[in-house]
Amino acid sequence: QDTTIFIDYVYQYYYHLSITIMFRRNKINNQGQPLRNSNLNDSHLVNSSNKERNETVRRGALAFTFILGIMVGRASWMTPSIIGDTGDTGDTGDTGVTRLEKRQNLKEIPVQAKTVSWDNWPAIAYEESGHSLVTKGDSFFHHARHLYFEPSESESVSESKEESAKSKLLIDEFIEVYKNRPDKVNLCGIRINHALALFLAVKQINPTLVVESGVNAGQSTYFIRAASPTTRIFAIDPLEKPICDQGDRWLDTTNPDLTINYTGKNFKDLLELDWKGMIDRKEVDPERTLVFLDDHLHTYNRIRGMANLGIAHVLIEDNYKANEGATRDDRRSTPKQMFSSPEYEEQGKWLFENISVYAEFPPIVPPIMAKESNLPRKKAGGFMVASDSNDDIVHPILRPDLDDEDKKKYENIARELGIDPSLKDNDSYMQFMNYNQICHLKLNTTTSAPMAVA
C-alpha cells in the first residue's frame, strides 16, 4: 500500500510539472486557447490557422510530456539512481547513501508505540518489546482493583446501594482463604501479592485444568483449590518433601479425585506429560487450561512448549527482572528479561508477537509502605524496598501513601491478617513486599520459536 501511494505521488508530481512547463512554453491559457502576445494590441490577434497549429502543438506536447512524466517516475522508483548511476550501489554523491537506501529509510521510520501510564507513578508500560515494562492486550490483571474491591456486575445490578455496600467483595473472600492458609510464613513460597494474582486468575479463567509446575509445600495448590472446587489440578514437583524445612506438603483432600500429584517417585516433568494424547482424547481442553510456572527452570523454553501444544493461559510466578534470579535459569529466561535485555532481542520479539495478552499483576501496596523496614535489598530480587525507583513495575492496587480511603483498606487487610501495617518486622515485611512481577500470558498457537541463549 505504501508503494502504491508513493508511485502515485511521483506520477502526480511529474504530470503537474509537465503541464506547468507546457503552459509556460506554449503560452496556453487554462481554457486551452493561445494567449495574446503582450507586445500586440487587440487588432493583432493570432489568425485562425495559427490557432489550429498551436492547438495541434499543444495536444502533442501534452501527450509527449505526460508519457515522459510516467517514464521518469517509474524509472526513479525502480532504479537506484537515474543520473550518475554507478551500478548496483546507486551512489548519489559524497554521502554514500543510495536513493534506494533513502527510500528504505523513509519506509522504516518507527511508529510510536502505545503506552500506559498512571498518575503519581513513574513507570510507563509499552506495547512493544524492548522495554523494562511491557503490556499487551486486556487481562483481568489490568482490572485487579475493580475485581477485588468492587461488587460483581451481577450483584451491583440486583442490589440497592445499601445492600451493595454490605455485600461480600472478592477481597473479603480472599482474606478468609488467606487467613486459613496451611503455612502462615511459607518461607520458600508465595505470599499475599502472588496469592492474590493466582486466586484471581483461577476465578477469572475458570479453567477445567490447572497444571502447577513447582509445588513445594503445597501452598499454591491450596489457593487454586480454594478459588475453584471443580477444576482438575496436576501438581508437579520432583521432590518428595518441601525445601526450607516447611514440614509436610499440603495435599488436596477436599477433592482428591480431581488432583493428581506428580511428585517425588511419581514425578513427571511438565513437558513430559502425554499432552498430545490427552488433547486427542479430549481429556484436556487447551483453551481452558492454565499452566502455573513456579519451578525456577527455563521459563522461555517452557512457554515455547506450551505454545506448541496450543495451551492458552500461562502464569509466571517468578518473573525476575534483568540480572536477578535465584537460579541460573531464573537469570536468563523470564518474559521480563526477554522483553528488556538486548541479548534476548530476538526471543523478546517472538514472544511479544506470539501472545495476545501480557500483564504483570500489580502489588497491593507500593514499596514506600516499607519505609520503616531496615531489611536490605535481596540480591536475587523478588522483594520490593522503599527506595525502589518504581519505573519498571505497574501501579499498585492501593495507594495508602496518597489516599486516606486506600489507607483504611490497607490497614483493615493488615489487621485481619495479623500483620503490622508499618512492616517494621521481618514477617510483616515479607508478606507485603514479596513481589516478583507475576504475569499472565495468553498464548497464540505456534510451532516455531527462536531458541533462548543457552
PDB file of N, CA and C in Angstrom, residues 148 168-180 199 203 226-228:
ATOM      1  N   TYR A 148     -11.361  -6.888  42.730  1.00  0.00           N
ATOM      2  CA  TYR A 148     -11.233  -7.230  44.148  1.00  0.00           C
ATOM      3  C   TYR A 148     -12.039  -6.310  45.065  1.00  0.00           C
ATOM      4  N   LYS A 168     -20.454  -9.029  50.154  1.00  0.00           N
ATOM      5  CA  LYS A 168     -19.098  -9.539  50.274  1.00  0.00           C
ATOM      6  C   LYS A 168     -18.329  -9.319  48.984  1.00  0.00           C
ATOM      7  N   LEU A 169     -17.204  -8.668  49.091  1.00  0.00           N
ATOM      8  CA  LEU A 169     -16.350  -8.427  47.930  1.00  0.00           C
ATOM      9  C   LEU A 169     -15.402  -9.598  47.748  1.00  0.00           C
ATOM     10  N   LEU A 170     -14.769  -9.657  46.563  1.00  0.00           N
ATOM     11  CA  LEU A 170     -13.801 -10.731  46.312  1.00  0.00           C
ATOM     12  C   LEU A 170     -12.617 -10.633  47.266  1.00  0.00           C
ATOM     13  N   ILE A 171     -12.224  -9.418  47.643  1.00  0.00           N
ATOM     14  CA  ILE A 171     -11.110  -9.268  48.574  1.00  0.00           C
ATOM     15  C   ILE A 171     -11.473  -9.871  49.939  1.00  0.00           C
ATOM     16  N   ASP A 172     -12.745  -9.787  50.331  1.00  0.00           N
ATOM     17  CA  ASP A 172     -13.183 -10.388  51.593  1.00  0.00           C
ATOM     18  C   ASP A 172     -13.069 -11.905  51.531  1.00  0.00           C
ATOM     19  N   GLU A 173     -13.485 -12.465  50.397  1.00  0.00           N
ATOM     20  CA  GLU A 173     -13.364 -13.915  50.216  1.00  0.00           C
ATOM     21  C   GLU A 173     -11.908 -14.343  50.258  1.00  0.00           C
ATOM     22  N   PHE A 174     -11.054 -13.566  49.584  1.00  0.00           N
ATOM     23  CA  PHE A 174      -9.635 -13.905  49.567  1.00  0.00           C
ATOM     24  C   PHE A 174      -9.028 -13.848  50.961  1.00  0.00           C
ATOM     25  N   ILE A 175      -9.369 -12.830  51.731  1.00  0.00           N
ATOM     26  CA  ILE A 175      -8.796 -12.687  53.077  1.00  0.00           C
ATOM     27  C   ILE A 175      -9.139 -13.894  53.944  1.00  0.00           C
ATOM     28  N   GLU A 176     -10.374 -14.381  53.825  1.00  0.00           N
ATOM     29  CA  GLU A 176     -10.759 -15.575  54.586  1.00  0.00           C
ATOM     30  C   GLU A 176      -9.924 -16.775  54.160  1.00  0.00           C
ATOM     31  N   VAL A 177      -9.712 -16.907  52.860  1.00  0.00           N
ATOM     32  CA  VAL A 177      -8.875 -18.005  52.350  1.00  0.00           C
ATOM     33  C   VAL A 177      -7.441 -17.851  52.840  1.00  0.00           C
ATOM     34  N   TYR A 178      -6.936 -16.624  52.774  1.00  0.00           N
ATOM     35  CA  TYR A 178      -5.532 -16.392  53.157  1.00  0.00           C
ATOM     36  C   TYR A 178      -5.315 -16.605  54.652  1.00  0.00           C
ATOM     37  N   LYS A 179      -6.272 -16.244  55.454  1.00  0.00           N
ATOM     38  CA  LYS A 179      -6.161 -16.439  56.906  1.00  0.00           C
ATOM     39  C   LYS A 179      -6.030 -17.918  57.250  1.00  0.00           C
ATOM     40  N   ASN A 180      -6.627 -18.776  56.447  1.00  0.00           N
ATOM     41  CA  ASN A 180      -6.628 -20.216  56.722  1.00  0.00           C
ATOM     42  C   ASN A 180      -5.567 -20.976  55.923  1.00  0.00           C
ATOM     43  N   PHE A 199      -5.149 -16.522  42.735  1.00  0.00           N
ATOM     44  CA  PHE A 199      -6.564 -16.653  43.099  1.00  0.00           C
ATOM     45  C   PHE A 199      -7.453 -15.979  42.051  1.00  0.00           C
ATOM     46  N   LYS A 203     -10.143 -17.666  39.292  1.00  0.00           N
ATOM     47  CA  LYS A 203     -11.528 -17.180  39.316  1.00  0.00           C
ATOM     48  C   LYS A 203     -11.966 -16.682  37.937  1.00  0.00           C
ATOM     49  N   ALA A 226      -8.998 -23.450  46.511  1.00  0.00           N
ATOM     50  CA  ALA A 226      -9.912 -22.510  47.173  1.00  0.00           C
ATOM     51  C   ALA A 226     -10.637 -21.648  46.149  1.00  0.00           C
ATOM     52  N   ALA A 227      -9.958 -21.322  45.058  1.00  0.00           N
ATOM     53  CA  ALA A 227     -10.566 -20.483  44.017  1.00  0.00           C
ATOM     54  C   ALA A 227     -11.552 -21.267  43.163  1.00  0.00           C
ATOM     55  N   SER A 228     -11.333 -22.587  43.027  1.00  0.00           N
ATOM     56  CA  SER A 228     -12.229 -23.404  42.198  1.00  0.00           C
ATOM     57  C   SER A 228     -12.337 -24.814  42.769  1.00  0.00           C
TER      58      SER A 228
END
